[in-house]
Short mmCIF file of C-alpha atoms and ligand atoms in Angstrom, two decimals:
data_model
loop_
_atom_site.label_atom_id
_atom_site.label_comp_id
_atom_site.label_asym_id
_atom_site.label_seq_id
_atom_site.Cartn_x
_atom_site.Cartn_y
_atom_site.Cartn_z
CA MET W 1 0.00 0.00 0.00
CA PHE W 2 2.73 2.41 1.01
CA ALA W 3 4.85 1.36 -2.00
CA GLU W 4 1.93 2.30 -4.29
CA THR W 5 1.43 5.67 -2.61
CA CYS W 6 5.17 6.28 -2.76
CA SER W 7 5.49 5.40 -6.41
CA ALA W 8 2.42 7.51 -7.30
CA TRP W 9 4.02 10.40 -5.45
CA LEU W 10 7.32 9.77 -7.23
CA GLU W 11 5.59 9.85 -10.59
CA LEU W 12 3.89 13.10 -9.70
CA ARG W 13 7.18 14.55 -8.62
CA ASN W 14 9.19 13.12 -11.50
CA VAL W 15 11.39 16.02 -12.46
CA GLY W 16 13.89 14.34 -14.74
CA ALA W 17 17.64 14.94 -14.61
CA VAL W 18 19.50 15.50 -11.36
CA PRO W 19 20.70 19.09 -10.94
CA ALA W 20 24.46 19.52 -10.57
CA GLU W 21 24.24 21.52 -7.37
CA ILE W 22 21.72 22.79 -4.86
CA PRO W 23 21.52 26.58 -4.72
CA ARG W 24 22.10 28.05 -1.27
CA PRO W 25 18.96 29.83 -0.02
CA ALA W 26 19.36 33.54 0.68
CA HIS W 27 17.98 33.17 4.18
CA VAL W 28 17.22 30.38 6.61
CA PRO W 29 13.71 30.48 8.10
CA GLU W 30 13.36 31.29 11.80
CA ARG W 31 10.55 28.78 12.26
CA CYS W 32 9.51 25.49 10.77
CA ASP W 33 7.35 22.51 11.64
CA LEU W 34 10.06 19.92 10.97
CA ALA W 35 13.82 20.44 10.98
CA ILE W 36 16.14 17.78 9.59
CA VAL W 37 19.72 18.16 10.76
CA GLY W 38 22.24 16.68 8.31
CA GLY W 39 22.14 16.85 4.52
CA GLY W 40 23.59 13.43 3.77
CA ILE W 41 21.66 10.76 1.91
CA VAL W 42 19.79 9.70 5.09
CA GLY W 43 18.73 13.21 6.16
CA LEU W 44 17.62 14.10 2.65
CA ALA W 45 15.67 10.85 2.24
CA VAL W 46 13.98 11.49 5.61
CA ALA W 47 13.10 15.08 4.63
CA ARG W 48 11.66 13.85 1.33
CA GLU W 49 9.56 11.19 3.05
CA LEU W 50 8.28 13.54 5.75
CA ILE W 51 7.27 16.26 3.32
CA GLY W 52 5.66 13.63 1.07
CA ARG W 53 3.48 12.57 4.01
CA ASN W 54 2.91 16.06 5.40
CA PRO W 55 2.64 18.32 2.33
CA ARG W 56 1.41 21.28 4.37
CA ALA W 57 4.29 21.16 6.86
CA SER W 58 7.16 23.61 6.61
CA VAL W 59 10.33 21.52 6.44
CA CYS W 60 13.92 22.72 6.64
CA VAL W 61 17.10 20.68 6.14
CA LEU W 62 20.12 22.16 7.92
CA GLU W 63 23.50 21.05 6.59
CA ARG W 64 26.73 22.20 8.19
CA GLU W 65 28.98 21.99 5.13
CA ALA W 66 28.82 24.34 2.14
CA GLU W 67 27.57 21.42 0.00
CA ILE W 68 25.13 18.62 0.78
CA ALA W 69 26.43 15.01 0.78
CA SER W 70 29.96 16.10 1.68
CA HIS W 71 30.83 13.23 4.01
CA GLN W 72 30.02 9.49 3.93
CA THR W 73 27.46 9.91 1.16
CA SER W 74 30.17 10.94 -1.33
CA HIS W 75 33.06 8.85 0.05
CA ASN W 76 32.05 5.19 -0.20
CA SER W 77 32.16 2.05 -2.35
CA GLY W 78 29.04 3.01 -4.29
CA VAL W 79 27.56 -0.47 -3.94
CA ILE W 80 23.82 -1.10 -3.82
CA HIS W 81 23.91 -4.01 -1.38
CA ALA W 82 21.40 -6.82 -1.79
CA GLY W 83 21.17 -7.81 1.92
CA VAL W 84 23.46 -10.84 2.14
CA TYR W 85 25.36 -10.15 5.33
CA TYR W 86 22.81 -9.19 7.95
CA GLU W 87 21.14 -11.13 10.76
CA PRO W 88 17.61 -12.10 9.69
CA GLY W 89 15.09 -9.94 11.52
CA SER W 90 17.56 -7.09 12.02
CA LEU W 91 16.78 -3.61 10.76
CA LYS W 92 19.71 -3.86 8.36
CA ALA W 93 18.36 -7.07 6.84
CA ARG W 94 14.87 -5.69 6.30
CA LEU W 95 15.71 -2.14 5.33
CA CYS W 96 18.54 -3.15 2.98
CA VAL W 97 16.43 -5.59 0.96
CA GLU W 98 13.49 -3.15 0.79
CA GLY W 99 15.76 -0.13 0.29
CA ALA W 100 17.70 -1.69 -2.60
CA ARG W 101 14.45 -2.54 -4.41
CA GLU W 102 13.14 1.00 -3.93
CA LEU W 103 16.46 2.59 -4.86
CA TYR W 104 16.62 0.72 -8.18
CA ALA W 105 13.07 1.88 -8.95
CA TYR W 106 13.94 5.45 -7.96
CA CYS W 107 17.09 5.53 -10.11
CA GLU W 108 15.16 4.19 -13.06
CA GLN W 109 12.42 6.80 -12.68
CA ARG W 110 14.93 9.63 -12.34
CA GLY W 111 17.41 8.50 -14.96
CA ILE W 112 20.22 8.23 -12.40
CA ALA W 113 23.09 6.11 -13.78
CA HIS W 114 23.24 2.75 -12.03
CA GLU W 115 23.95 -0.84 -12.93
CA ARG W 116 22.71 -4.15 -11.51
CA CYS W 117 26.08 -5.72 -12.24
CA GLY W 118 26.07 -8.49 -9.61
CA LYS W 119 28.76 -9.47 -7.17
CA VAL W 120 30.80 -12.52 -6.30
CA ILE W 121 31.87 -13.37 -2.74
CA VAL W 122 34.95 -15.59 -2.93
CA ALA W 123 36.12 -18.19 -0.39
CA SER W 124 39.88 -18.51 -0.92
CA ASP W 125 40.48 -21.60 1.21
CA SER W 126 38.63 -24.28 3.16
CA SER W 127 38.81 -22.32 6.43
CA GLU W 128 36.27 -19.89 4.89
CA LEU W 129 33.71 -22.44 3.75
CA GLY W 130 31.74 -22.47 7.00
CA ARG W 131 31.45 -18.67 6.91
CA LEU W 132 30.42 -18.78 3.24
CA GLU W 133 27.66 -21.25 4.10
CA ARG W 134 26.52 -18.98 6.88
CA LEU W 135 26.32 -16.05 4.44
CA GLU W 136 24.24 -18.18 2.06
CA ARG W 137 21.86 -19.01 4.91
CA LEU W 138 21.57 -15.38 5.98
CA GLY W 139 21.06 -14.10 2.44
CA THR W 140 18.41 -16.72 1.71
CA ALA W 141 16.58 -15.97 4.97
CA ASN W 142 16.69 -12.26 4.15
CA GLY W 143 15.11 -12.84 0.74
CA VAL W 144 18.11 -11.70 -1.33
CA PRO W 145 16.97 -12.14 -4.95
CA GLY W 146 18.79 -14.77 -7.04
CA LEU W 147 21.50 -15.60 -4.48
CA ARG W 148 23.26 -18.86 -5.44
CA ARG W 149 26.27 -20.94 -4.52
CA ILE W 150 28.97 -21.31 -7.18
CA ASP W 151 32.12 -23.43 -7.48
CA ALA W 152 35.64 -22.50 -8.63
CA ARG W 153 34.58 -22.70 -12.31
CA GLY W 154 31.51 -20.58 -11.61
CA ILE W 155 33.73 -17.89 -10.07
CA GLU W 156 35.98 -17.83 -13.16
CA GLN W 157 33.02 -17.69 -15.52
CA LEU W 158 31.74 -14.56 -13.79
CA GLU W 159 35.11 -13.02 -12.95
CA PRO W 160 37.82 -14.52 -15.20
CA HIS W 161 40.69 -13.15 -13.05
CA ALA W 162 39.32 -14.20 -9.64
CA ARG W 163 40.32 -17.46 -7.98
CA GLY W 164 38.68 -19.31 -5.11
CA ILE W 165 37.41 -22.70 -4.07
CA ALA W 166 33.76 -21.67 -3.74
CA GLY W 167 31.68 -18.55 -3.89
CA LEU W 168 28.31 -16.86 -3.71
CA HIS W 169 26.82 -14.95 -6.59
CA SER W 170 24.41 -12.11 -5.84
CA PRO W 171 23.09 -10.92 -9.22
CA ASP W 172 20.99 -8.18 -7.62
CA THR W 173 23.93 -6.25 -6.13
CA GLY W 174 24.67 -3.10 -8.11
CA ILE W 175 26.48 0.21 -8.32
CA VAL W 176 25.43 3.85 -8.22
CA ASP W 177 26.84 7.25 -7.30
CA PHE W 178 25.15 7.87 -3.93
CA ALA W 179 25.99 11.59 -4.04
CA ALA W 180 23.94 11.84 -7.26
CA VAL W 181 21.07 10.06 -5.50
CA ALA W 182 21.32 12.49 -2.56
CA ARG W 183 21.29 15.49 -4.92
CA SER W 184 18.16 14.09 -6.51
CA TYR W 185 16.49 13.67 -3.09
CA ALA W 186 17.45 17.29 -2.30
CA HIS W 187 15.90 18.38 -5.57
CA ASP W 188 12.66 16.55 -4.66
CA VAL W 189 12.65 18.22 -1.25
CA ARG W 190 13.06 21.70 -2.71
CA GLU W 191 10.50 21.05 -5.43
CA ALA W 192 8.05 20.12 -2.69
CA GLY W 193 8.56 23.56 -1.15
CA ALA W 194 11.04 22.79 1.63
CA THR W 195 14.31 24.57 2.34
CA VAL W 196 17.70 22.90 2.05
CA ALA W 197 20.09 25.22 3.87
CA ALA W 198 23.79 24.43 3.46
CA GLY W 199 26.45 26.14 5.55
CA CYS W 200 24.17 25.83 8.59
CA GLY W 201 25.85 23.81 11.33
CA VAL W 202 23.61 23.17 14.32
CA GLU W 203 25.51 23.98 17.50
CA THR W 204 22.91 24.10 20.27
CA VAL W 205 19.66 22.29 20.95
CA SER W 206 17.26 23.46 23.64
CA ALA W 207 13.59 23.19 24.54
CA ALA W 208 11.48 26.26 23.82
CA GLY W 209 7.94 25.61 25.07
CA ARG W 210 6.20 23.50 22.43
CA SER W 211 9.18 23.54 20.11
CA LEU W 212 12.93 22.99 19.89
CA ARG W 213 15.34 25.86 19.48
CA LEU W 214 18.26 24.99 17.24
CA GLY W 215 21.14 27.46 17.31
CA HIS W 216 23.13 27.25 14.10
CA THR W 217 25.99 29.05 12.38
CA ARG W 218 23.62 31.39 10.51
CA GLY W 219 21.14 32.09 13.33
CA VAL W 220 18.41 30.28 15.24
CA ILE W 221 15.49 28.18 14.05
CA GLU W 222 12.53 27.09 16.17
CA ALA W 223 11.19 23.75 15.03
CA GLY W 224 8.10 21.88 16.14
CA HIS W 225 10.07 18.66 15.84
CA ALA W 226 13.48 17.64 14.59
CA VAL W 227 15.15 14.59 13.12
CA PHE W 228 18.92 14.39 13.55
CA CYS W 229 20.78 12.53 10.80
CA ALA W 230 24.27 13.85 11.43
CA GLY W 231 26.39 10.80 10.57
CA ALA W 232 29.75 10.99 12.34
CA TRP W 233 28.44 13.73 14.67
CA ALA W 234 25.16 11.98 15.56
CA ASP W 235 26.11 11.18 19.16
CA ARG W 236 27.10 14.75 19.99
CA LEU W 237 23.84 16.25 18.79
CA ALA W 238 21.83 13.50 20.48
CA VAL W 239 23.54 14.22 23.80
CA ARG W 240 22.90 17.96 23.34
CA ALA W 241 19.22 17.10 22.92
CA GLY W 242 19.24 15.11 26.17
CA ALA W 243 19.89 11.55 24.90
CA ASP W 244 22.08 8.87 26.44
CA PRO W 245 25.76 9.14 25.43
CA ASP W 246 25.78 5.39 24.66
CA PRO W 247 26.60 4.55 21.86
CA ARG W 248 29.42 6.87 20.88
CA ILE W 249 30.56 7.40 17.29
CA VAL W 250 34.10 6.31 16.60
CA PRO W 251 35.56 7.22 13.21
CA PHE W 252 37.00 4.41 11.07
CA ARG W 253 38.83 5.64 8.00
CA GLY W 254 38.42 3.61 4.83
CA ALA W 255 41.12 4.32 2.22
CA TYR W 256 40.89 3.14 -1.39
CA LEU W 257 43.36 2.45 -4.16
CA ARG W 258 42.32 2.51 -7.81
CA LEU W 259 43.44 0.29 -10.66
CA VAL W 260 45.39 1.94 -13.46
CA PRO W 261 43.20 2.06 -16.61
CA GLU W 262 45.14 -0.69 -18.44
CA ARG W 263 44.48 -3.15 -15.56
CA ARG W 264 40.78 -2.45 -15.03
CA GLU W 265 39.99 -5.56 -17.05
CA LEU W 266 40.96 -7.59 -13.97
CA VAL W 267 37.51 -6.86 -12.56
CA ARG W 268 34.20 -7.15 -14.39
CA SER W 269 31.89 -6.06 -11.57
CA LEU W 270 32.28 -6.57 -7.81
CA ILE W 271 34.54 -9.10 -6.05
CA TYR W 272 34.39 -9.47 -2.27
CA PRO W 273 36.17 -11.74 0.25
CA VAL W 274 34.31 -13.69 2.93
CA PRO W 275 34.23 -11.23 5.85
CA ASP W 276 34.87 -11.84 9.53
CA PRO W 277 31.30 -12.18 10.89
CA SER W 278 32.19 -10.57 14.20
CA LEU W 279 33.13 -7.24 12.56
CA PRO W 280 30.77 -4.84 10.79
CA PHE W 281 33.25 -4.31 7.90
CA LEU W 282 33.26 -6.34 4.69
CA GLY W 283 37.01 -6.64 4.03
CA VAL W 284 39.09 -5.25 1.16
CA HIS W 285 37.05 -5.65 -2.01
CA LEU W 286 37.31 -4.77 -5.69
CA THR W 287 34.52 -2.60 -7.03
CA ARG W 288 33.80 -1.21 -10.45
CA HIS W 289 32.19 2.22 -10.30
CA SER W 290 29.58 3.85 -12.47
CA ASP W 291 32.36 6.08 -13.95
CA GLY W 292 34.36 2.99 -15.02
CA GLU W 293 37.00 3.35 -12.28
CA VAL W 294 37.88 0.15 -10.35
CA LEU W 295 38.60 0.61 -6.65
CA VAL W 296 40.46 -1.61 -4.20
CA GLY W 297 39.52 -1.15 -0.55
CA PRO W 298 38.55 0.14 1.88
CA THR W 299 40.81 -0.22 4.89
CA ALA W 300 39.22 0.15 8.35
CA LEU W 301 41.52 2.18 10.57
CA MET W 302 40.41 3.96 13.74
CA VAL W 303 41.47 7.60 13.34
CA GLY W 304 41.84 10.82 15.32
CA ALA W 305 39.19 12.94 13.59
CA ARG W 306 35.65 12.40 12.41
CA ASP W 307 36.66 13.93 9.09
CA ALA W 308 40.11 12.33 8.80
CA TYR W 309 40.22 12.23 5.00
CA ARG W 310 43.97 12.52 5.50
CA VAL W 311 45.20 9.78 7.81
CA ALA W 312 47.32 12.18 9.89
CA LYS W 313 44.46 14.58 10.60
CA ILE W 314 43.74 14.84 14.30
CA ARG W 315 41.09 16.92 16.02
CA PRO W 316 41.79 17.02 19.77
CA HIS W 317 38.05 17.03 20.63
CA ASP W 318 37.40 13.96 18.46
CA LEU W 319 40.44 12.11 19.73
CA LEU W 320 39.55 12.86 23.33
CA ASP W 321 35.99 11.66 22.77
CA THR W 322 37.32 8.37 21.40
CA LEU W 323 39.94 7.85 24.09
CA ALA W 324 37.69 8.85 26.99
CA TRP W 325 35.07 6.28 25.96
CA SER W 326 35.45 3.05 27.94
CA GLY W 327 34.07 1.11 24.95
CA THR W 328 37.15 2.10 22.93
CA TRP W 329 39.50 0.34 25.33
CA ARG W 330 37.28 -2.72 25.58
CA MET W 331 37.14 -2.91 21.79
CA LEU W 332 40.91 -2.50 21.48
CA ALA W 333 41.54 -5.25 24.03
CA ARG W 334 39.46 -7.59 21.88
CA TRP W 335 40.46 -6.49 18.40
CA TRP W 336 44.07 -5.34 18.70
CA ARG W 337 45.30 -8.00 16.23
CA THR W 338 42.81 -6.81 13.60
CA GLY W 339 43.93 -3.24 14.41
CA VAL W 340 47.55 -4.18 13.67
CA THR W 341 46.54 -5.74 10.32
CA GLU W 342 44.61 -2.60 9.41
CA LEU W 343 47.62 -0.46 10.35
CA ARG W 344 49.76 -2.56 7.99
CA HIS W 345 47.20 -2.10 5.21
CA ALA W 346 47.20 1.64 5.82
CA ALA W 347 51.00 1.94 5.99
CA LEU W 348 52.11 -0.60 3.37
CA ARG W 349 50.56 -0.55 -0.07
CA SER W 350 51.99 -4.01 -0.70
CA ALA W 351 50.08 -5.45 2.30
CA PHE W 352 46.88 -3.71 1.16
CA VAL W 353 47.26 -5.13 -2.38
CA ALA W 354 48.15 -8.58 -1.01
CA ALA W 355 44.77 -8.68 0.79
CA ALA W 356 42.97 -8.31 -2.56
CA ALA W 357 45.46 -10.53 -4.43
CA ARG W 358 44.28 -13.48 -2.30
CA TYR W 359 41.29 -13.73 -4.62
CA VAL W 360 42.64 -11.87 -7.71
CA PRO W 361 46.19 -13.30 -7.83
CA GLU W 362 47.30 -11.34 -10.91
CA LEU W 363 46.97 -8.07 -8.99
CA ARG W 364 50.35 -6.33 -8.44
CA VAL W 365 51.44 -3.25 -6.51
CA ASP W 366 52.24 -1.53 -9.84
CA ASP W 367 48.60 -1.93 -10.89
CA VAL W 368 47.29 0.53 -8.29
CA ARG W 369 47.43 4.22 -7.46
CA PRO W 370 46.09 6.01 -4.37
CA ALA W 371 42.44 7.04 -4.57
CA PHE W 372 40.20 8.72 -1.99
CA ALA W 373 39.24 7.85 1.60
CA GLY W 374 35.96 7.90 3.47
CA VAL W 375 35.34 7.99 7.22
CA ARG W 376 32.77 5.56 8.60
CA ALA W 377 30.55 6.82 11.41
CA GLN W 378 30.54 3.61 13.44
CA ALA W 379 28.70 3.45 16.76
CA LEU W 380 30.65 1.84 19.59
CA ALA W 381 28.78 0.70 22.69
CA ARG W 382 30.12 1.28 26.20
CA ASP W 383 30.71 -2.46 26.51
CA GLY W 384 33.13 -2.40 23.56
CA ARG W 385 30.70 -3.80 20.98
CA LEU W 386 30.85 -2.33 17.47
CA VAL W 387 27.12 -1.81 17.02
CA GLU W 388 26.01 -3.85 14.00
CA ASP W 389 22.47 -2.74 13.42
CA PHE W 390 20.96 0.62 12.57
CA VAL W 391 19.99 2.47 15.75
CA PHE W 392 17.20 5.03 16.09
CA SER W 393 16.12 6.69 19.33
CA HIS W 394 14.15 9.71 20.45
CA THR W 395 14.17 12.52 22.95
CA GLU W 396 11.44 15.05 23.56
CA ARG W 397 10.37 16.43 20.17
CA ALA W 398 13.35 14.87 18.37
CA LEU W 399 14.32 11.64 16.66
CA HIS W 400 17.92 10.58 16.35
CA VAL W 401 19.57 8.33 13.77
CA ARG W 402 22.38 7.08 16.03
CA ASN W 403 23.99 4.43 13.84
CA ALA W 404 23.63 4.41 10.07
CA PRO W 405 26.75 2.78 8.64
CA SER W 406 26.81 0.65 5.48
CA PRO W 407 24.34 -0.29 3.96
CA ALA W 408 22.51 2.90 5.02
CA ALA W 409 23.05 4.55 1.63
CA THR W 410 21.45 1.55 -0.10
CA SER W 411 18.69 1.53 2.53
CA SER W 412 18.05 5.29 2.58
CA LEU W 413 14.48 5.21 1.24
CA ALA W 414 13.48 2.38 3.60
CA ILE W 415 15.22 4.07 6.55
CA ALA W 416 13.31 7.25 5.74
CA ARG W 417 10.02 5.36 5.85
CA ARG W 418 10.94 3.76 9.15
CA VAL W 419 11.96 7.13 10.66
CA ALA W 420 8.77 8.78 9.42
CA ASP W 421 6.67 5.95 10.92
CA GLU W 422 8.51 6.42 14.19
CA ALA W 423 8.00 10.20 14.05
CA GLU W 424 4.27 9.73 13.50
CA ARG W 425 4.08 7.33 16.45
CA ALA W 426 6.21 9.39 18.82
CA PHE W 427 4.95 12.87 17.93
CA ALA W 428 1.51 12.22 16.42
CA LEU W 429 2.59 14.27 13.38
CA ARG W 430 -0.20 15.53 11.11
CA HIS W 431 0.31 18.57 9.00
C1 LIG U 501 34.38 3.84 3.21
C2 LIG U 501 32.89 3.67 3.17
C3 LIG U 501 32.29 2.76 2.29
C4 LIG U 501 30.92 2.59 2.25
N1 LIG U 501 30.35 1.81 1.28
C5 LIG U 501 28.99 1.75 1.19
C6 LIG U 501 28.36 1.04 0.14
O1 LIG U 501 29.03 0.51 -0.77
N2 LIG U 501 27.01 0.94 0.15
C7 LIG U 501 26.24 1.52 1.12
O2 LIG U 501 25.02 1.39 1.08
N3 LIG U 501 26.82 2.23 2.11
C8 LIG U 501 28.15 2.37 2.15
N4 LIG U 501 28.74 3.13 3.12
C9 LIG U 501 27.90 3.72 4.14
C10 LIG U 501 27.18 4.96 3.64
O3 LIG U 501 28.06 5.82 2.94
C11 LIG U 501 26.57 5.64 4.85
O4 LIG U 501 25.86 4.70 5.59
C12 LIG U 501 25.61 6.76 4.46
O5 LIG U 501 26.23 7.64 3.55
C13 LIG U 501 25.17 7.48 5.70
O6 LIG U 501 24.51 8.64 5.31
P1 LIG U 501 24.24 9.79 6.35
O7 LIG U 501 23.39 10.78 5.68
O8 LIG U 501 23.77 9.18 7.63
O9 LIG U 501 25.70 10.34 6.69
P2 LIG U 501 26.59 11.45 5.99
O10 LIG U 501 26.64 11.29 4.53
O11 LIG U 501 27.90 11.43 6.70
O12 LIG U 501 25.81 12.78 6.29
C14 LIG U 501 25.72 13.36 7.57
C15 LIG U 501 25.60 14.84 7.34
O13 LIG U 501 25.32 15.50 8.57
C16 LIG U 501 25.99 16.75 8.52
N5 LIG U 501 26.14 17.27 9.88
C17 LIG U 501 26.90 16.76 10.88
N6 LIG U 501 26.80 17.53 11.97
C18 LIG U 501 25.97 18.54 11.67
C19 LIG U 501 25.49 19.67 12.39
N7 LIG U 501 25.87 19.93 13.65
N8 LIG U 501 24.64 20.53 11.77
C20 LIG U 501 24.25 20.30 10.49
N9 LIG U 501 24.69 19.25 9.76
C21 LIG U 501 25.53 18.38 10.34
C22 LIG U 501 27.32 16.41 7.88
O14 LIG U 501 27.99 17.55 7.39
C23 LIG U 501 26.89 15.44 6.80
O15 LIG U 501 26.63 16.08 5.58
C24 LIG U 501 30.11 3.32 3.16
C25 LIG U 501 30.69 4.25 4.03
C26 LIG U 501 32.05 4.45 4.01
C27 LIG U 501 32.65 5.51 4.90
#
């Protein structure tokens, strides 16, 4: 029922090509019914969903950076995940499968470049077979379309340069530029009459009678309700709004290499290793992008700034937040060996390439050049657990997206629906 309403609304709002950039509004309103803090793919999807349901509401998206989608949304693998990895019944499992389906439909309607190119997960030796079987069970339980087991020959047929003893093929996994998707969401939001205000970092959150007062870098806005979708800064804003400090966001930098053009033929679509099931990261993979580039990565290194696009960047406040969190030390006690491996990958290009050469043996250090890095906003619980699932919570008059790591970009439309449902329940929204 909702899908029909949504697609009818999409058709009505079909505006064609994605604009290159979102113009900065001359002024930011002083009042609105709904404020969305954070102009990444999640915040913009939430704004779009809320205004679609409440067409008479005044909605304002406040984004700190000069451009929307400046952080995780534009620094990632660009993979539309199919839902293989996640515990059945978890939010990730449900929202990824639904979100991928909706995202493909959205991209088709809007003419956003994407490709359902499929992916192969490769088991390199017999020690990985049990984990591969587990992935097959999870993917099947989650309803991942077309997922099937393949043997060594099957791997080579799909990816002639990959080698392994067994694999999984997910034909429904695809690629897209998530920043282009976010720009399209922003366009929808503005077309529906809402404001998208960039250069507007929210600094204070306080109660003001029957509304929330948000102090930002360009003034103050009073909002009836707010949804915070601030990625790597989600915990700080939640605490300012009165929420529990647990979980805290700890930044994990993910650096990529890219294949030189003459070696791109080593990869047809997407090749992944079998990941360690106790970590929320998928391991160094090889991904073809919508622009033809082939990336190797990402690493997963805990860093000293929530925007550590350069590995050496340290922000004392961020570092202190990480070090003062008891969960950090509990996590390090458990995962120090993995931490050392990640350090090697970050420091030694040969070690990084060797991780991918396990399943594409022809890959050599000379085949790669440095590419970009992203910083994952990963929630870390006080007990040292890297929080796997998406986490949403609320305080008075506000909802908080507290953990939206991968596959949140894939799942953005389904997350938005879930947040809007929650907002209706918690705040009895009707505009
Ligand atoms: C290396 C890497 C690889 C990934 N690969 C994939 C993938 O292949 N597929 C997939 O589905 N997902 C992937 N992800 C995850 C995906 O990118 C994120 O889950 C998704 O982008 C989260 O979107 P977001 O809007 O929550 O966060 P962000 O894009 O980080 O947006 C948060 C926004 O909030 C703004 N903000 C913060 N504080 C304030 C404030 N005080 N006031 C106003 N605005 C504020 C920020 O400036 C930012 O624009 C990957 C992530 C990384 C880092």
